[in-house]
Structure formats: structure tokens, C-alpha cells
Coordinates of N, CA, C and O in Angstrom, one line a residue:
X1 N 23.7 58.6 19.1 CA 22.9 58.1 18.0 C 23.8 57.8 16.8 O 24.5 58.6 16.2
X2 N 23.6 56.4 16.7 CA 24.4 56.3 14.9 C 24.2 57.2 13.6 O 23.2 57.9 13.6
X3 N 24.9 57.0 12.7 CA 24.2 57.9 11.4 C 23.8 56.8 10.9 O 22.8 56.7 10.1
X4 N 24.6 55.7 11.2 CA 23.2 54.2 10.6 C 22.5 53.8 10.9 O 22.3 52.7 10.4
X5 N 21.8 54.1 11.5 CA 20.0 53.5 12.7 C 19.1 53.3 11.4 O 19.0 54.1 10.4
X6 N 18.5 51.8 11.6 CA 18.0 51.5 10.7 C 16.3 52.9 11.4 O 16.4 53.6 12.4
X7 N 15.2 52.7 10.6 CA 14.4 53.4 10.4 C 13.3 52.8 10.8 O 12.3 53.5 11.0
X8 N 13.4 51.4 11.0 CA 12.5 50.4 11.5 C 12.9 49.8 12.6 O 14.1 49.7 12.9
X9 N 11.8 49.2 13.3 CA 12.7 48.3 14.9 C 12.8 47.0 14.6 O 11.8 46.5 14.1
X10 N 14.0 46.2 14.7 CA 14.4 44.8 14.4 C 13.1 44.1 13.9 O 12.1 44.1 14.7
X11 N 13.1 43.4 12.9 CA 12.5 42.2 12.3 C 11.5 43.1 11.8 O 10.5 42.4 11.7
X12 N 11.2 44.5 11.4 CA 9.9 44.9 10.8 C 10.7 45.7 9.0 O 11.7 46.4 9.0
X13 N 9.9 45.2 8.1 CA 10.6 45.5 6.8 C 9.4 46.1 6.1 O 8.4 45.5 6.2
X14 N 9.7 47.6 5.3 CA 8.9 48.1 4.4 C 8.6 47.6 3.2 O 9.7 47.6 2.7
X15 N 7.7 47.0 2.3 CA 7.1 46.4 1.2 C 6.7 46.5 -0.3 O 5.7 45.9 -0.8
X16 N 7.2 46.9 -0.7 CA 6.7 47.8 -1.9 C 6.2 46.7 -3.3 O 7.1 46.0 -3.8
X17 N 5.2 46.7 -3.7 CA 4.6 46.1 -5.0 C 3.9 46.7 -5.8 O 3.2 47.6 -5.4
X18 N 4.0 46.5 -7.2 CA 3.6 47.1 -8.4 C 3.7 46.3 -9.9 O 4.7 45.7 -10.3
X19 N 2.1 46.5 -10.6 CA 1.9 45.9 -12.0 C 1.2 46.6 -12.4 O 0.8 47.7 -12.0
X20 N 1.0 45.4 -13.7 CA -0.5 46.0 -14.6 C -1.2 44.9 -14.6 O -0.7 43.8 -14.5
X21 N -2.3 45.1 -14.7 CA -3.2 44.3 -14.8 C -3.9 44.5 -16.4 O -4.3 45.6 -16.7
X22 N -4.1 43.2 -17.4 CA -4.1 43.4 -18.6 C -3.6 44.2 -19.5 O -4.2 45.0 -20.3
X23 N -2.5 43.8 -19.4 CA -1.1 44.5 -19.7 C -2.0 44.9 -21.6 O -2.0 46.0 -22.2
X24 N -2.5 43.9 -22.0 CA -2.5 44.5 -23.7 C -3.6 44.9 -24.0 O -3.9 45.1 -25.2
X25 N -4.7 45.3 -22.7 CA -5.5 46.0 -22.8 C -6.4 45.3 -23.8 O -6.8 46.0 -24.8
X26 N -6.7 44.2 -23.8 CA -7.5 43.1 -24.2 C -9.4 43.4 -24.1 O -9.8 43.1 -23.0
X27 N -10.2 43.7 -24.7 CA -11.7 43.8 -24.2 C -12.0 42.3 -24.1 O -12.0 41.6 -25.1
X28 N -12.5 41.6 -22.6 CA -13.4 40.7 -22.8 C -14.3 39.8 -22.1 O -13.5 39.1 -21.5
X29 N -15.2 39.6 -21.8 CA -16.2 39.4 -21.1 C -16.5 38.0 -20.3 O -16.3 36.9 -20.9
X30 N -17.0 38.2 -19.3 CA -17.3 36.8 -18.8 C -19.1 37.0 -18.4 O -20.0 37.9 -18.5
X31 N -19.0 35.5 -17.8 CA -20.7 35.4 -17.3 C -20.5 35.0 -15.6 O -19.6 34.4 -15.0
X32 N -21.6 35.7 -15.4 CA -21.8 35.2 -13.7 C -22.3 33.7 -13.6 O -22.7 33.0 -14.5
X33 N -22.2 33.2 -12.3 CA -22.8 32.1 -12.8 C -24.2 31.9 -11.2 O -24.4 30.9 -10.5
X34 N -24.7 33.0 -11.3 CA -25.8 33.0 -10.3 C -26.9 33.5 -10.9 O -26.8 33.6 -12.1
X35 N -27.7 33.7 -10.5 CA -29.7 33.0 -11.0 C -29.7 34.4 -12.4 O -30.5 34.4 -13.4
X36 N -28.7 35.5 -12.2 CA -29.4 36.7 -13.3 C -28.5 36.2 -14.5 O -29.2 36.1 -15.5
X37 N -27.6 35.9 -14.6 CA -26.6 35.0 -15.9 C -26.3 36.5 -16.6 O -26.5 36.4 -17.8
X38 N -25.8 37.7 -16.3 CA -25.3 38.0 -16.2 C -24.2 38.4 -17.1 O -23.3 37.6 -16.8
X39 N -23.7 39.5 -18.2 CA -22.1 39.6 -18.7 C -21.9 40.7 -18.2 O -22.5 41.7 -18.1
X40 N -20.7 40.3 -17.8 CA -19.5 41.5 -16.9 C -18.9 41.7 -18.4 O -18.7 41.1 -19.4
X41 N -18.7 42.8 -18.0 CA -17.2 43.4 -19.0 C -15.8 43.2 -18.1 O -15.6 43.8 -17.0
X42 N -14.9 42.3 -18.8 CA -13.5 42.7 -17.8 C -12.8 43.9 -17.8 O -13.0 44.9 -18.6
X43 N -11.9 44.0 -16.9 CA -11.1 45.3 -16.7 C -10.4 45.8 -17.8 O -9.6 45.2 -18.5
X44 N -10.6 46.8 -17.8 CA -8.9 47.8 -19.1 C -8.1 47.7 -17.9 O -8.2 47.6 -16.6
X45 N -7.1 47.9 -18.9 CA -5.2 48.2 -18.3 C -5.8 48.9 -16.9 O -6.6 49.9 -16.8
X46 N -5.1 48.3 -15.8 CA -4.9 48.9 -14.5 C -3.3 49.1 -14.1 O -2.5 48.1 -14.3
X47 N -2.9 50.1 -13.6 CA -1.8 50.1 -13.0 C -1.6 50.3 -11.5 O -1.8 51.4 -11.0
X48 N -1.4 49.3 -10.7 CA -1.1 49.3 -9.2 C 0.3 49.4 -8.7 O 1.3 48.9 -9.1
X49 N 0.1 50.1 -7.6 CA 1.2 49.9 -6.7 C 0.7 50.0 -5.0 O 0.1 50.9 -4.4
X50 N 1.2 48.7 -4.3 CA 1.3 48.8 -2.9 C 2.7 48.8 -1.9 O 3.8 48.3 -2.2
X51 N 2.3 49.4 -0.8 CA 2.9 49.6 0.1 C 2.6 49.2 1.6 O 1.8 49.9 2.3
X52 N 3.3 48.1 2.0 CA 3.2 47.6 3.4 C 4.4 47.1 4.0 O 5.6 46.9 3.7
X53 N 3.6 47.1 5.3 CA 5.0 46.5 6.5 C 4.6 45.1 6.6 O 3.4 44.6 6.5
X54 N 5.9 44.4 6.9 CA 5.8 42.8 7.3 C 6.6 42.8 8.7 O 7.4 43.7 9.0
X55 N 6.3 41.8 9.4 CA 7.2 41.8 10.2 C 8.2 39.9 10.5 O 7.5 38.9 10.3
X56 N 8.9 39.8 10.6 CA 9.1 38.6 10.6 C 9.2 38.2 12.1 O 10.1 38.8 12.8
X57 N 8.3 37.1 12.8 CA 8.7 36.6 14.3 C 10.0 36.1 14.7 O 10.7 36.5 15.6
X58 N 10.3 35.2 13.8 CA 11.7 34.5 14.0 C 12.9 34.8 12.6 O 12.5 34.8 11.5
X59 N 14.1 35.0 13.0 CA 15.1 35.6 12.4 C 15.1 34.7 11.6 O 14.8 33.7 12.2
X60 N 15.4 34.6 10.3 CA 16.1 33.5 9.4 C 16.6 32.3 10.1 O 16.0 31.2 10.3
X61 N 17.9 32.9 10.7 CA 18.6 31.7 11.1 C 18.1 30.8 12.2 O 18.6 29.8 12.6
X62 N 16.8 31.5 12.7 CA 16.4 30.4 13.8 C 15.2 29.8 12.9 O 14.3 29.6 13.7
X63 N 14.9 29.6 11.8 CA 13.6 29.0 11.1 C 14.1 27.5 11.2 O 15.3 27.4 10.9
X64 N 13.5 26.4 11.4 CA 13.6 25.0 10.7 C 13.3 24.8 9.4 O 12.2 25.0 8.9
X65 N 14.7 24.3 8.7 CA 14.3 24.2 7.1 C 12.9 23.4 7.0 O 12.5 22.7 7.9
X66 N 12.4 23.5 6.2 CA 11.0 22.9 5.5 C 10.8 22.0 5.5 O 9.7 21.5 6.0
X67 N 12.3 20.8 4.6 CA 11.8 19.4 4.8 C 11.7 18.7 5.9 O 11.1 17.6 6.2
X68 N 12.8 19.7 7.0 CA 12.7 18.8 7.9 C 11.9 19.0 8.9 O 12.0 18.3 9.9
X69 N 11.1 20.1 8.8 CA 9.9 20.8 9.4 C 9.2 19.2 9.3 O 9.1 18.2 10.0
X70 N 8.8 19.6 8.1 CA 7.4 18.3 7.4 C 7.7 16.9 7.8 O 6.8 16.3 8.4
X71 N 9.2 16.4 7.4 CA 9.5 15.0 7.7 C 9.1 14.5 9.7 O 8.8 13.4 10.1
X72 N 9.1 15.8 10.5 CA 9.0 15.5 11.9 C 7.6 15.7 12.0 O 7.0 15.1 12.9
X73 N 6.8 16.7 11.0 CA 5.4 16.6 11.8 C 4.4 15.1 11.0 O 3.5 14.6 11.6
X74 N 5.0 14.7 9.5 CA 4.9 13.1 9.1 C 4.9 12.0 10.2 O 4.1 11.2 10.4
X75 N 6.0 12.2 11.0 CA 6.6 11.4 11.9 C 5.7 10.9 13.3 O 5.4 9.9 13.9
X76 N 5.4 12.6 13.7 CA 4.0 12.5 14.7 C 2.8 12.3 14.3 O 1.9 12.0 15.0
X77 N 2.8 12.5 13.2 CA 1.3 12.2 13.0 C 1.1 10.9 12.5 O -0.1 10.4 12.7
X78 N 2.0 10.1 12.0 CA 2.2 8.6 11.9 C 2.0 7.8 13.3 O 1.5 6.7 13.2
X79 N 2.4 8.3 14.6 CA 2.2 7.9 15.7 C 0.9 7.9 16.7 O 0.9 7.5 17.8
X80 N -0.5 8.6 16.1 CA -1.4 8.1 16.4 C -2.6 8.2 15.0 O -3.8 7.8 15.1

């Protein structure tokens, strides 16, 4: 066994995200816009954080760059 073994099996990567949500803690209200008309109060300051796995199918190096993704499926679809 290596002492470098990654901790995940090839192509799967741990995720981690985090904010605030109305950072200046702002009070302010909206309306619904269905039959009771309705005022919501918006949210105070939230602080989140998530945690997930992704996995990627294909390694980087085997992706087709983008434009030329697009310019070939332009190409077929110009043909009927």
C-alpha cells in the first residue's frame, strides 16, 4: 500500500462550498404574485456551507474543446 493513495477512486473529487446570503443584513420585502398578493419578508444574513462529491466521466485530456464541440454539431445540423 502507498502512503500516497489518493482517498477517492480515480475521477471522483470532494466539493466543498460556502457564503452569505445578504451579506449587510438588509430588511426587505417582496410580493407574491398569485391570487392572495401576499408580502414575504426576505431573509436575514444566512451563512452556508456545502459538501459534495462530483465525479468526472471523461479525464480532461480526453474532452473536445468547446468550439470545436459546437462548430461540428453547427455543421450536422446544417445538413438536414
Amino acid at each position: 500500500m502507498d502512503a500516497h493513495e489518493d482517498p477517492l477512486p480515480r475521477g471522483w473529487r470532494l466539493e466543498f462550498t460556502g457564503g452569505i446570503k445578504n451579506i449587510a443584513d438588509v430588511r426587505y420585502f417582496s410580493r407574491t404574485d398569485d391570487r392572495n398578493a401576499g408580502i414575504l419578508v426576505g431573509r436575514p444574513r444566512t451563512f452556508y456551507l456545502n459538501m459534495g462529491f462530483a465525479h468526472d466521466f471523461l479525464p480532461t485530456n480526453a474532452r473536445e474543446p468547446r468550439k470545436r464541440r459546437r462548430r461540428r454539431e453547427m455543421a450536422w445540423n446544417a445538413g438536414f
